[in-house]
Amino acid sequence: MATNFFGGFKVSFKQISEPRVTTEYPKEKKPKPPRAHGRHVLNRYEDGMEKCIGCELCAGVCPADCIYVRGLDNPMDDPVSPGERYGYVYEINFLRCIHCDLCVEACPTEAITESKMFEFSFTSRADAIYTKRELLVDDDGKPKAQPWEDWREGDDRNTSAWMRATSPQGSKDYEGVVAWSSELGHGIRHPEGGQGDNRDDEATGNISLRETRKDHIFKNDGGRVR
Amino acid sequence: MTEKLTNEETVTFTLNGEEKTAVKGELIIEACEKNGEFIPRFCYHPRMKPVGMCRMCLVEVSSPRGPSLQPSCYVEIQNGMEVNTQSDPVKKAQDGVLEYLLLNHPLDCPVCDKGGECPLQDQTLSYGPGESRFIEEKRHFLKPLKISSLVELDRERCIQCGRCIRFAKEISGEAEIDFAGRGEDTEVAIFPGKEFDSYFSLNTVQICPVGALTAVPYRFKSRPWDLEQIESTCQFCAVQCKLSVQSSQNEILRTLGIDSDAVNQSWLCDRGRFGFEAIYSSNRVNSPKIKKDGEFIDVSWPEAVEEVARALSVAKIANGPDSIGFIGGARLNNEGAYAFSKLAKGVIGTDNVDAQLSDGIDPNLIFGLRRATINDLDQAEIVVTLCGDLREELPVLFLRLRTLVANEALLLAEFSIGETPLSQYAAFRRSLVPGKVQNLLEELKDSFLSSFGRDDFEQKDGGIVFVVGNPGIGIDGLEIEHSIRALAKSFPNAKFLPALRRGNIFGALDMGLSPGLLPGRVTLKSHGSFFGDKWVCVPEKVGKNTKEMLQSVIDGTMDTLILLGSDPISDFPDKNLVLKAFEKAKNIICVESIMNESTKYAQVILPASMDHERAGTVTNLEGRVTHAGDKVTASGASFDDWVIASLISAELGDDLGFNSREDIGSEICSFAPAYRSTEKYFISGNDFGDGVVVPIAQVPVSIRARKSDPIEVPGLSSIERQGSPIRSGNSLPSSVAKVGSESQISFDNSMFDLNSTVSYKLLEEKRESSFYLVLEKSLYDNGTLLRESKSFENSARESYFKLNPVLLAELGVNEGDMITVSKESVKVKGRVVADSLVSVAVVVASWNQNSADSRELISLDNVNIVEVER
């Protein structure tokens, strides 16, 4: 009887000295893995020019049909982006978006990237359609946080992590090779930790997936679980 | 590149080891394509002469010294020829050519309008090397270079295929664009200080295989994958070119010409291409309007229709149905024209209906002539033009005729007021002088035709085609009609192509929108009793034409005018007559899409949908019935014209009996003799192809294959896939013709008696120092549809007067000076243009251009004799 009773706590006693896995979400959040897909941002070059050229490749590739782009002739006296054309209208409907990131892959200028921020909800359909005003980074290169979005300290550093965590050409040999342009507020960013070893987590502030999921990984595999 | 139809001889050749047949004289590239083997190409275009410039179409061809690489667009197929399109040398050649073409081609694809439908992109993917070996800096030019108000040139993207240059030289005959420089400095250029201001400039954008030439109105508007398209028909002039209307987000963004062998052979004029912009005019009528206390207020449809019906009933009861008149109708489609014809003639009972604004030809004459098709020009030995400047009035018909005559495929005799682009090719030409047209035509017979020893052409079928229209306002229409009758009598086997210019004027006339006519090219006299049985009533007597209607309004015998998409104030030759009539008229009701001068006088305005917003059929100058589709929803509360006619009729107490436009189609086909057996063309969703020439010939006419260029309009291939390939010629529909089932309604053009003589006023001889005034029309003027299109709003020129240079010297003025032309107290100023082909007795004035209105000098009743001073 007693054996049976205390035997029921066997697992609990065994785990009592283990590190805690749960967090007080949403007060406290765990770091997100480098390839987490979240809300999009539209980036700028360091001189403040918009990277988007309104080519609509993102809209063309989008499987959920949630992106609407229209280009316009770039005013030569006050150019919005380098080149002849700029993105005049840019809208993403986040009720439709499945965060597949095909738009990021399709973008020829790395204008659209995804942050890791996914905690946002809306009270109206209109709020779910982000226009260029919401998507474009501000004058410091920081994403414009909307009142209904839950950005935490440091989250704005990771606005193009996914793109930099993978190889630009899909070839393993090029992983970690810088093939992207500079970003306003960040300069030329370091490669994120992806699959390869040639990463600099210090520089990116990135915490690898292995690190963030340490509490779930057995000791033998480099984690903390016994 | 139109060769006369001959009996086709075939040759056999080997294509990649398989025995195939081809037509003798065909190029290898055509023969292979017809046998299912697409050879990549850039410079080759089926409607232009081959040049072999891009070298993309290299194939291996057997030769006495073994197989060798030869450009397949330049070599004719021979019997026993062995062609290999897939061997290793061919692939290496294609690889090399593409690498070479891409050497200086910028990576603009994401921002390039052509990106997504670009032959260079597509063929690089299919035949190219895959990876570039070049890391060197590419060639740079200033980009983009605006070479006209409609076209921009990006020389960096150009691959020097010469298509645009060849188009300008061979097809439009305006070599305003050419190569400059040599070697790697070669660039497409315009002449210094000049613009590429051709009426056909945007065709070069459509045929450019890269994005080097882009259309300003479409620039950056969308990407190709955004576009949805339908096959439709342009309704800006009576040629009615086939085009693909492409829209995105319910907004039309561009149109592309479709290669319809019978009509436009893939070309469009710039006006037809971007004229749709008028749909988005800020002056669109978006809701019915009634004038109250001098101001228009928006009302509901029932309210507006009730007001119209009340006005019509009051007029009919008070002064009889003849007090009501309908002016215009060329902007309606056939369904709309039939509905209004039935409303006017079958419900109200008035015959005062005229789709022409007294500047055309009597339809009784047109219907009596042996009608030619546009393709008949290809067969003709001699073409005689007695009409206005075709480039200004029917631009794509001009392209066809110019190409033929420049290639010496026919002899041209031209009768025009002044110099036209065709004058330089004319084997015989005379300048028209009012009152002397008949004498000139006698000369044609006596001196020109006999001098070529072609006395036999009179008997020969199709040997001679007359293009007849109104050469200019100021020559009495009756005089022209008299001359045409005389021609028809002296050349009984000749064919006539009527050259009226308004959009669907031939559809409107066919549907009976003309005094004395009923739908299907029959007269009130011959078929009045037939239609009397079918309709509620038919008019008792033949009505008045537009000019007579306006005069009756001034006299007080008429008081109600309904304007069907017409603006007589800016479109009728005698502006003062219109203004006087409009001030006197009790009721003016406008069925209109865009506010204009004439709508100011309206009591009620009913908004009508425009081209590309309404589906229906239209009829062109050959009598070809084709489908014109609806791509976007109609603006505001606009209704199709037939709906408006039905609403008015129902309010008057007689339902027209139409619930859909197919209902009208079936009624047209059963009631209108000339349209018998054309049912399938009136049903939506059908495959219409090129349409059919009415009345349908009882013997099938030879059909020529379409020569579309698969790389020019990649988007259009979807049309081919969806329906059967676009056919041309007077194809006989499969469900043909229960001949004689209702013998009462057969069409027979002999009912229009060409022998009836019209007497026209012989002009009073002018004094030595005075001149006959003739007005000529231009493609670009201040007409409503052009003024309201964004790309053409400033296209009108300054008013001008064309005079013979001899007179310039006598008057002591130079070209470009201002002169005053006066008639009695009216004086009009304009710039002088020298034209050595204008008769010394004539002054030619511009029509509806900027700054001054020469119509002030025109009166339709009197001879228009003017004085000229500095």
mmCIF file of N, CA, C and O in Angstrom, chain B residues 308 312-313 315-316 320-326 340-351 536-539 560 562 648-649 652 654 656:
data_model
loop_
_atom_site.group_PDB
_atom_site.id
_atom_site.type_symbol
_atom_site.label_atom_id
_atom_site.label_comp_id
_atom_site.label_asym_id
_atom_site.label_seq_id
_atom_site.Cartn_x
_atom_site.Cartn_y
_atom_site.Cartn_z
ATOM 1 N N VAL B 308 -37.885 59.885 -68.580
ATOM 2 C CA VAL B 308 -37.680 59.723 -70.026
ATOM 3 C C VAL B 308 -38.982 59.273 -70.684
ATOM 4 O O VAL B 308 -39.410 59.836 -71.706
ATOM 5 N N LEU B 312 -41.199 61.163 -73.543
ATOM 6 C CA LEU B 312 -41.457 60.555 -74.847
ATOM 7 C C LEU B 312 -42.963 60.444 -75.089
ATOM 8 O O LEU B 312 -43.436 60.725 -76.194
ATOM 9 N N SER B 313 -43.720 60.043 -74.059
ATOM 10 C CA SER B 313 -45.172 59.910 -74.248
ATOM 11 C C SER B 313 -45.791 61.258 -74.550
ATOM 12 O O SER B 313 -46.638 61.371 -75.450
ATOM 13 N N ALA B 315 -44.416 63.864 -75.899
ATOM 14 C CA ALA B 315 -44.038 64.292 -77.246
ATOM 15 C C ALA B 315 -44.838 63.527 -78.287
ATOM 16 O O ALA B 315 -45.311 64.089 -79.284
ATOM 17 N N LYS B 316 -45.016 62.222 -78.052
ATOM 18 C CA LYS B 316 -45.700 61.380 -79.028
ATOM 19 C C LYS B 316 -47.178 61.774 -79.124
ATOM 20 O O LYS B 316 -47.730 61.856 -80.216
ATOM 21 N N GLY B 320 -47.091 63.611 -82.312
ATOM 22 C CA GLY B 320 -46.893 62.402 -83.099
ATOM 23 C C GLY B 320 -45.502 61.839 -82.920
ATOM 24 O O GLY B 320 -44.595 62.548 -82.449
ATOM 25 N N PRO B 321 -45.308 60.573 -83.292
ATOM 26 C CA PRO B 321 -43.990 59.937 -83.077
ATOM 27 C C PRO B 321 -42.868 60.628 -83.853
ATOM 28 O O PRO B 321 -41.718 60.573 -83.455
ATOM 29 N N ASP B 322 -43.224 61.301 -84.948
ATOM 30 C CA ASP B 322 -42.170 61.919 -85.750
ATOM 31 C C ASP B 322 -41.507 63.104 -85.062
ATOM 32 O O ASP B 322 -40.517 63.637 -85.548
ATOM 33 N N SER B 323 -42.064 63.512 -83.931
ATOM 34 C CA SER B 323 -41.421 64.624 -83.224
ATOM 35 C C SER B 323 -40.260 64.141 -82.369
ATOM 36 O O SER B 323 -39.597 64.911 -81.709
ATOM 37 N N ILE B 324 -40.049 62.832 -82.360
ATOM 38 C CA ILE B 324 -38.946 62.265 -81.571
ATOM 39 C C ILE B 324 -37.851 61.801 -82.520
ATOM 40 O O ILE B 324 -38.145 61.203 -83.557
ATOM 41 N N GLY B 325 -36.601 62.084 -82.174
ATOM 42 C CA GLY B 325 -35.505 61.660 -83.032
ATOM 43 C C GLY B 325 -34.367 61.051 -82.228
ATOM 44 O O GLY B 325 -34.125 61.431 -81.086
ATOM 45 N N PHE B 326 -33.687 60.095 -82.816
ATOM 46 C CA PHE B 326 -32.532 59.443 -82.187
ATOM 47 C C PHE B 326 -31.293 59.787 -83.004
ATOM 48 O O PHE B 326 -31.264 59.553 -84.206
ATOM 49 N N PHE B 340 -32.281 49.637 -79.412
ATOM 50 C CA PHE B 340 -32.733 51.017 -79.608
ATOM 51 C C PHE B 340 -33.472 51.170 -80.934
ATOM 52 O O PHE B 340 -34.389 51.984 -81.057
ATOM 53 N N SER B 341 -33.074 50.378 -81.931
ATOM 54 C CA SER B 341 -33.781 50.408 -83.200
ATOM 55 C C SER B 341 -35.218 49.937 -82.991
ATOM 56 O O SER B 341 -36.180 50.531 -83.493
ATOM 57 N N LYS B 342 -35.369 48.862 -82.209
ATOM 58 C CA LYS B 342 -36.707 48.338 -81.943
ATOM 59 C C LYS B 342 -37.517 49.323 -81.109
ATOM 60 O O LYS B 342 -38.714 49.505 -81.340
ATOM 61 N N LEU B 343 -36.831 49.970 -80.159
ATOM 62 C CA LEU B 343 -37.532 50.960 -79.334
ATOM 63 C C LEU B 343 -38.040 52.109 -80.197
ATOM 64 O O LEU B 343 -39.208 52.507 -80.115
ATOM 65 N N ALA B 344 -37.143 52.620 -81.067
ATOM 66 C CA ALA B 344 -37.509 53.787 -81.857
ATOM 67 C C ALA B 344 -38.546 53.431 -82.917
ATOM 68 O O ALA B 344 -39.575 54.093 -83.047
ATOM 69 N N LYS B 345 -38.251 52.374 -83.671
ATOM 70 C CA LYS B 345 -39.092 52.088 -84.834
ATOM 71 C C LYS B 345 -40.253 51.171 -84.481
ATOM 72 O O LYS B 345 -41.345 51.298 -85.031
ATOM 73 N N GLY B 346 -40.004 50.227 -83.568
ATOM 74 C CA GLY B 346 -41.034 49.229 -83.281
ATOM 75 C C GLY B 346 -41.929 49.582 -82.121
ATOM 76 O O GLY B 346 -42.986 48.986 -81.955
ATOM 77 N N VAL B 347 -41.531 50.491 -81.281
ATOM 78 C CA VAL B 347 -42.363 50.838 -80.128
ATOM 79 C C VAL B 347 -42.861 52.281 -80.250
ATOM 80 O O VAL B 347 -44.061 52.529 -80.207
ATOM 81 N N ILE B 348 -41.925 53.213 -80.424
ATOM 82 C CA ILE B 348 -42.351 54.610 -80.531
ATOM 83 C C ILE B 348 -42.932 54.872 -81.916
ATOM 84 O O ILE B 348 -43.919 55.568 -82.070
ATOM 85 N N GLY B 349 -42.318 54.274 -82.923
ATOM 86 C CA GLY B 349 -42.849 54.441 -84.278
ATOM 87 C C GLY B 349 -42.276 55.610 -85.046
ATOM 88 O O GLY B 349 -42.875 56.107 -85.986
ATOM 89 N N THR B 350 -41.071 56.044 -84.633
ATOM 90 C CA THR B 350 -40.449 57.134 -85.386
ATOM 91 C C THR B 350 -39.337 56.573 -86.268
ATOM 92 O O THR B 350 -38.647 55.634 -85.872
ATOM 93 N N ASP B 351 -39.187 57.128 -87.434
ATOM 94 C CA ASP B 351 -38.090 56.701 -88.299
ATOM 95 C C ASP B 351 -36.970 57.742 -88.294
ATOM 96 O O ASP B 351 -36.002 57.638 -89.038
ATOM 97 N N VAL B 536 -44.420 45.833 -82.524
ATOM 98 C CA VAL B 536 -45.698 46.488 -82.236
ATOM 99 C C VAL B 536 -46.129 47.341 -83.424
ATOM 100 O O VAL B 536 -47.272 47.361 -83.832
ATOM 101 N N CYS B 537 -45.169 48.052 -83.979
ATOM 102 C CA CYS B 537 -45.499 48.898 -85.122
ATOM 103 C C CYS B 537 -44.236 49.105 -85.943
ATOM 104 O O CYS B 537 -43.143 48.719 -85.533
ATOM 105 N N VAL B 538 -44.376 49.676 -87.106
ATOM 106 C CA VAL B 538 -43.205 50.186 -87.838
ATOM 107 C C VAL B 538 -43.535 51.605 -88.287
ATOM 108 O O VAL B 538 -44.713 51.951 -88.429
ATOM 109 N N PRO B 539 -42.528 52.417 -88.519
ATOM 110 C CA PRO B 539 -42.802 53.789 -88.925
ATOM 111 C C PRO B 539 -43.577 53.817 -90.234
ATOM 112 O O PRO B 539 -43.442 52.921 -91.084
ATOM 113 N N THR B 560 -38.027 66.496 -79.421
ATOM 114 C CA THR B 560 -37.362 65.589 -78.496
ATOM 115 C C THR B 560 -36.230 64.866 -79.215
ATOM 116 O O THR B 560 -36.442 64.262 -80.269
ATOM 117 N N ILE B 562 -32.970 62.113 -78.668
ATOM 118 C CA ILE B 562 -32.258 61.173 -77.806
ATOM 119 C C ILE B 562 -30.878 60.963 -78.414
ATOM 120 O O ILE B 562 -30.759 60.587 -79.579
ATOM 121 N N ILE B 648 -36.724 51.687 -70.847
ATOM 122 C CA ILE B 648 -37.554 52.779 -71.376
ATOM 123 C C ILE B 648 -38.812 52.192 -72.013
ATOM 124 O O ILE B 648 -39.928 52.663 -71.795
ATOM 125 N N SER B 649 -38.604 51.124 -72.793
ATOM 126 C CA SER B 649 -39.728 50.525 -73.492
ATOM 127 C C SER B 649 -40.764 49.985 -72.511
ATOM 128 O O SER B 649 -41.972 50.177 -72.686
ATOM 129 N N LEU B 652 -42.770 52.609 -71.168
ATOM 130 C CA LEU B 652 -43.739 53.108 -72.145
ATOM 131 C C LEU B 652 -44.914 52.143 -72.321
ATOM 132 O O LEU B 652 -45.862 52.444 -73.021
ATOM 133 N N ASP B 654 -44.606 48.852 -73.477
ATOM 134 C CA ASP B 654 -44.356 47.740 -74.394
ATOM 135 C C ASP B 654 -43.034 47.082 -74.063
ATOM 136 O O ASP B 654 -41.980 47.669 -74.276
ATOM 137 N N LEU B 656 -39.843 45.050 -74.597
ATOM 138 C CA LEU B 656 -39.107 44.627 -75.792
ATOM 139 C C LEU B 656 -38.961 43.115 -75.849
ATOM 140 O O LEU B 656 -38.647 42.553 -76.879
#
